[in-house]
Coordinates of C-alpha atoms in Angstrom, one line a residue:
M1 CA 148.7 105.2 86.4
R2 CA 147.1 105.0 83.0
W3 CA 146.5 101.3 83.4
L4 CA 144.8 101.9 86.7
L5 CA 142.5 104.5 85.1
R6 CA 141.6 102.0 82.3
I7 CA 140.8 99.3 84.9
T8 CA 138.7 101.7 86.9
I9 CA 136.8 102.8 83.8
G10 CA 136.4 99.1 82.7
V11 CA 134.9 98.2 86.1
L12 CA 132.5 101.1 86.0
V13 CA 131.4 100.1 82.5
L14 CA 130.8 96.5 83.6
A15 CA 128.8 97.7 86.6
V16 CA 126.6 99.9 84.4
V17 CA 126.1 97.1 81.9
G18 CA 125.3 94.7 84.7
L19 CA 122.7 97.1 86.2
A20 CA 121.2 97.6 82.7
V21 CA 120.9 93.9 82.2
Y22 CA 119.4 93.4 85.7
L23 CA 117.0 96.3 85.8
G24 CA 116.5 97.1 82.1
P25 CA 113.7 94.6 81.4
A26 CA 111.7 95.8 84.4
H27 CA 112.0 99.5 83.3
V28 CA 110.9 98.6 79.8
Q29 CA 108.0 96.6 81.0
I30 CA 106.6 99.1 83.5
R31 CA 106.7 101.9 80.9
G32 CA 104.5 99.8 78.6
I33 CA 101.7 99.5 81.2
E34 CA 99.5 102.6 81.4
P35 CA 95.9 101.6 81.6
A36 CA 93.0 104.1 81.1
L37 CA 91.7 105.6 84.3
P38 CA 88.0 106.0 85.2
T39 CA 86.4 109.4 85.4
E40 CA 85.2 110.9 88.7
Q41 CA 81.6 110.3 87.5
E42 CA 82.3 106.6 86.9
L43 CA 83.8 106.2 90.3
R44 CA 80.9 108.0 91.9
A45 CA 78.5 105.5 90.3
L46 CA 79.8 103.1 92.9
E47 CA 77.8 105.1 95.5
T48 CA 74.5 104.0 94.0
T49 CA 75.2 100.3 93.4
P50 CA 72.5 98.2 95.1
G51 CA 73.8 96.0 97.9
G52 CA 77.0 98.0 98.2
P53 CA 79.4 97.9 101.2
V54 CA 78.3 99.1 104.6
S55 CA 81.6 99.6 106.5
I56 CA 85.3 100.0 105.9
R57 CA 88.0 99.6 108.6
I58 CA 91.8 99.5 108.8
A59 CA 94.1 97.4 110.9
R60 CA 97.8 98.0 111.4
S61 CA 100.0 95.0 111.4
S62 CA 103.4 96.7 112.0
S63 CA 105.1 100.0 112.1
Q64 CA 108.7 101.3 111.8
S65 CA 109.6 104.8 112.9
G66 CA 112.2 107.0 111.3
P67 CA 113.4 110.6 111.6
D68 CA 111.0 112.0 109.1
R69 CA 108.2 109.4 108.7
D70 CA 106.8 106.1 109.9
L71 CA 106.5 103.1 107.6
N72 CA 103.3 101.2 108.4
H73 CA 101.9 97.9 107.0
S74 CA 98.1 97.6 107.3
V75 CA 95.1 95.8 105.9
V76 CA 91.8 97.4 104.9
V77 CA 88.7 95.4 105.6
I78 CA 85.3 96.2 103.8
E79 CA 82.0 94.7 104.9
W80 CA 78.8 94.0 102.9
P81 CA 75.2 93.9 104.2
D82 CA 75.3 90.1 104.4
G83 CA 78.3 90.1 106.6
R84 CA 80.8 89.0 104.0
R85 CA 84.1 90.9 103.9
F86 CA 86.8 91.9 101.4
M87 CA 90.4 92.4 102.6
I88 CA 92.9 94.6 100.8
D89 CA 96.5 93.6 101.2
A90 CA 97.8 91.0 103.7
A91 CA 100.9 92.6 105.4
M92 CA 103.5 90.1 106.8
D93 CA 103.9 87.7 109.6
Q94 CA 106.3 88.6 112.5
P95 CA 109.5 87.0 111.2
T96 CA 109.1 88.5 107.7
S97 CA 108.2 91.9 109.2
E98 CA 111.4 91.9 111.2
E99 CA 113.6 90.9 108.3
F100 CA 111.9 93.5 106.1
A101 CA 112.5 96.2 108.7
K102 CA 116.3 95.3 108.8
L103 CA 116.4 95.8 105.0
I104 CA 114.6 99.1 105.3
A105 CA 117.1 100.2 108.0
K106 CA 120.0 99.5 105.7
L107 CA 118.4 101.4 102.8
A108 CA 117.2 104.3 105.0
P109 CA 119.6 104.9 107.9
G110 CA 117.7 106.2 111.0
M111 CA 114.8 103.8 110.7
G112 CA 114.2 102.1 113.9
P113 CA 113.2 98.5 114.7
V114 CA 109.8 97.2 113.8
A115 CA 106.9 97.3 116.2
F116 CA 104.8 94.2 115.3
E117 CA 101.1 94.3 116.2
G118 CA 99.7 91.1 114.7
S119 CA 99.4 88.9 111.6
T120 CA 96.3 89.0 109.5
P121 CA 94.5 86.3 111.4
E122 CA 95.4 87.9 114.7
L123 CA 94.1 91.3 113.5
L124 CA 90.9 89.9 112.1
E125 CA 90.1 87.4 115.0
D126 CA 86.6 86.1 114.5
K127 CA 86.1 88.1 111.4
L128 CA 88.6 86.0 109.5
E129 CA 86.0 83.4 108.4
T130 CA 83.9 86.1 106.8
V131 CA 86.7 87.3 104.5
D132 CA 85.5 85.8 101.2
G133 CA 87.5 88.1 98.9
V134 CA 91.1 89.4 98.9
G135 CA 92.8 92.0 96.7
F136 CA 96.3 93.4 96.6
T137 CA 97.3 96.9 95.7
H138 CA 100.5 95.3 94.3
L139 CA 102.5 92.2 94.6
H140 CA 105.5 93.3 96.7
E141 CA 106.3 90.9 99.6
D142 CA 105.3 93.4 102.3
H143 CA 101.7 93.4 101.0
V144 CA 101.4 89.7 100.1
Q145 CA 103.4 87.5 102.4
G146 CA 100.8 87.6 105.2
I147 CA 98.5 85.5 103.0
E148 CA 100.4 82.5 104.3
A149 CA 99.1 83.0 107.8
F150 CA 95.7 83.9 106.5
C151 CA 95.4 80.6 104.6
A152 CA 96.9 78.5 107.4
E153 CA 94.1 79.8 109.8
R154 CA 91.2 80.2 107.4
G155 CA 91.6 77.4 104.9
D156 CA 90.0 77.3 101.5
G157 CA 86.9 79.3 100.5
A158 CA 88.2 82.8 99.7
R159 CA 89.0 84.2 96.3
S160 CA 91.6 86.7 95.0
Y161 CA 90.5 89.4 92.6
Q162 CA 93.2 90.8 90.2
T163 CA 93.5 92.7 87.0
L164 CA 95.0 90.9 84.1
W165 CA 98.2 93.0 84.5
Q166 CA 98.6 91.9 88.1
A167 CA 97.9 88.3 87.3
T168 CA 100.3 88.0 84.4
Q169 CA 102.9 90.8 84.3
H170 CA 105.6 90.4 86.9
N171 CA 109.1 91.7 87.5
L172 CA 112.1 90.8 89.7
H173 CA 110.3 92.3 92.8
T174 CA 106.9 90.7 92.3
V175 CA 107.5 87.3 90.8
D176 CA 108.0 85.6 94.1
S177 CA 104.8 86.9 95.6
A178 CA 102.9 86.0 92.4
R179 CA 104.1 82.4 92.9
Q180 CA 103.1 82.5 96.5
L181 CA 99.6 83.5 95.5
E182 CA 99.4 80.8 92.9
G183 CA 100.1 78.2 95.6
S184 CA 97.9 79.8 98.2
C185 CA 94.3 78.9 99.4
L186 CA 92.9 81.7 97.3
E187 CA 90.8 80.9 94.2
P188 CA 91.9 83.3 91.5
V189 CA 89.4 85.6 89.8
I190 CA 91.0 87.7 86.9
L191 CA 89.2 90.7 85.7
Q192 CA 89.6 91.6 82.0
G193 CA 89.8 95.1 80.6
E194 CA 90.8 98.5 81.8
G195 CA 89.2 101.5 83.5
L196 CA 86.7 100.8 86.3
L197 CA 86.2 97.0 86.7
T198 CA 83.6 95.4 89.0
H199 CA 82.5 91.9 89.9
S200 CA 79.1 90.7 91.0
D201 CA 80.6 88.9 94.0
F202 CA 81.2 92.3 95.7
P203 CA 78.8 94.9 94.3
G204 CA 80.0 98.5 94.7
L205 CA 83.7 97.5 94.7
G206 CA 85.7 99.2 92.0
I207 CA 89.0 97.7 90.8
V208 CA 91.3 99.8 88.5
G209 CA 94.7 98.9 87.0
L210 CA 97.2 101.6 87.6
G211 CA 100.8 100.6 86.7
G212 CA 103.4 103.2 87.6
H213 CA 104.8 101.6 90.8
T214 CA 104.6 97.9 89.7
P215 CA 103.1 96.3 86.6
G216 CA 100.2 95.1 88.7
S217 CA 99.6 98.1 90.9
T218 CA 95.8 98.4 91.5
L219 CA 93.3 100.8 92.9
F220 CA 90.4 99.6 95.0
A221 CA 87.5 102.0 95.4
V222 CA 84.3 101.8 97.5
S223 CA 81.7 104.2 98.7
V224 CA 80.7 103.9 102.4
D225 CA 78.7 106.4 104.4
R226 CA 78.7 109.0 101.7
T227 CA 82.5 109.0 101.3
L228 CA 84.3 107.5 98.3
W229 CA 87.4 105.7 99.5
L230 CA 90.3 105.2 97.1
M231 CA 93.0 102.7 98.2
S232 CA 96.0 103.9 96.2
G233 CA 98.7 101.5 97.4
D234 CA 102.3 102.6 97.0
I235 CA 102.0 105.2 94.3
S236 CA 103.3 107.4 97.1
N237 CA 104.5 106.1 100.5
V238 CA 103.3 109.3 102.4
K239 CA 100.1 111.1 101.7
S240 CA 101.5 114.5 102.1
M241 CA 104.1 113.7 99.4
L242 CA 101.2 112.5 97.2
L243 CA 99.3 115.7 97.7
S244 CA 102.5 117.8 97.0
N245 CA 103.4 115.8 94.0
T246 CA 106.8 114.7 95.5
G247 CA 108.4 111.6 94.0
K248 CA 110.4 109.0 95.9
G249 CA 113.8 110.0 94.6
W250 CA 116.0 108.9 91.7
L251 CA 117.7 106.0 93.6
Y252 CA 114.4 104.5 94.7
S253 CA 112.6 104.8 91.4
N254 CA 115.5 103.8 89.2
L255 CA 117.6 101.3 91.2
F256 CA 115.6 100.0 94.2
V257 CA 112.2 99.7 92.6
P258 CA 111.9 100.2 88.8
E259 CA 109.1 102.7 88.4
N260 CA 107.5 104.6 85.5
T261 CA 108.1 108.0 87.1
A262 CA 106.1 109.9 84.5
R263 CA 103.1 107.6 85.2
T264 CA 103.5 107.9 89.0
E265 CA 103.6 111.7 88.7
M266 CA 100.4 111.6 86.6
L267 CA 98.8 109.3 89.2
R268 CA 99.8 111.5 92.1
L269 CA 98.2 114.5 90.4
W270 CA 95.1 112.4 89.6
F271 CA 94.7 111.2 93.1
A272 CA 95.4 114.7 94.6
A273 CA 92.6 116.2 92.4
M274 CA 90.2 113.5 93.7
D275 CA 91.3 114.1 97.3
E276 CA 90.4 117.8 97.0
K277 CA 86.7 116.8 96.9
S278 CA 85.2 116.9 100.4
D279 CA 83.6 113.5 100.0
I280 CA 86.6 111.6 98.5
E281 CA 89.5 110.3 100.5
V282 CA 92.7 108.8 99.1
V283 CA 94.3 106.1 101.4
V284 CA 98.0 105.7 101.1
A285 CA 98.9 102.1 102.1
H286 CA 101.9 102.9 104.3
D287 CA 100.5 106.1 105.9
Y288 CA 98.4 104.8 108.8
A289 CA 98.2 108.2 110.5
A290 CA 96.9 109.9 107.4
A291 CA 94.3 107.1 107.0
L292 CA 93.0 107.7 110.5
D293 CA 93.0 111.5 109.9
S294 CA 90.9 111.0 106.8
G295 CA 88.2 109.4 109.0
L296 CA 89.0 105.7 108.3
Q297 CA 88.2 103.9 111.5
P298 CA 90.4 101.1 113.1
L299 CA 89.2 97.6 112.9

């Protein structure tokens, strides 16, 4: 029996060492990325930017229902006075959505099959040609893969806008999507610095490096119709959990997706404080119902 105990302990030690080798670099990396955040006053300055955006809409690409929540994948589309549009996230095509849903069902028993509503070109229809800019809240597959269908239908002419962290800092879960972007139709624009970043191509659009969830997690902010919209990505997957400062759980944040949990907690509190203001709305990427409840209109 003693030899069996030794073998069991040895196997456990090897498993722990293997996990440390596999996940350790990602955990070290994410803890070293904590960019400075803008103040509320700096974000509100977007409201008075000349030539700023005139509309913001959301389109759901797919949904997957579970016992306590729905997992949605959507794109947000912002329009400027000259008719040009900026798209945030690209969702997935139907085959990838179905495979992703199978993975989620294995990790979270009780999640049902995916209900697919359309790829990015199908959702945008005749608006596709007017999308000149694309941004990603982070580079996980379920937010990026749909750029393949986007490029196949639209062709060249659009640009991607990324922070330096998103463009250069990748881990085991983002490197494949980063390579996909490099080979896509999008011309890369990399914004240097931290805090509130802007670009003359899209006046009134704020871009902020966040970290926490992934090395390249990014906030996109715009003011439309006297409301400041903050697209927070996956800092939380459900808005009610963001507002109650509830994390995703030890397994998710340590084994499934290496997160800087101290940073994600700080970001939840920061976003929740912003959302308390009557004219500021935080949009959680996977919570379509909450986005609609906040007043965001469907495309």
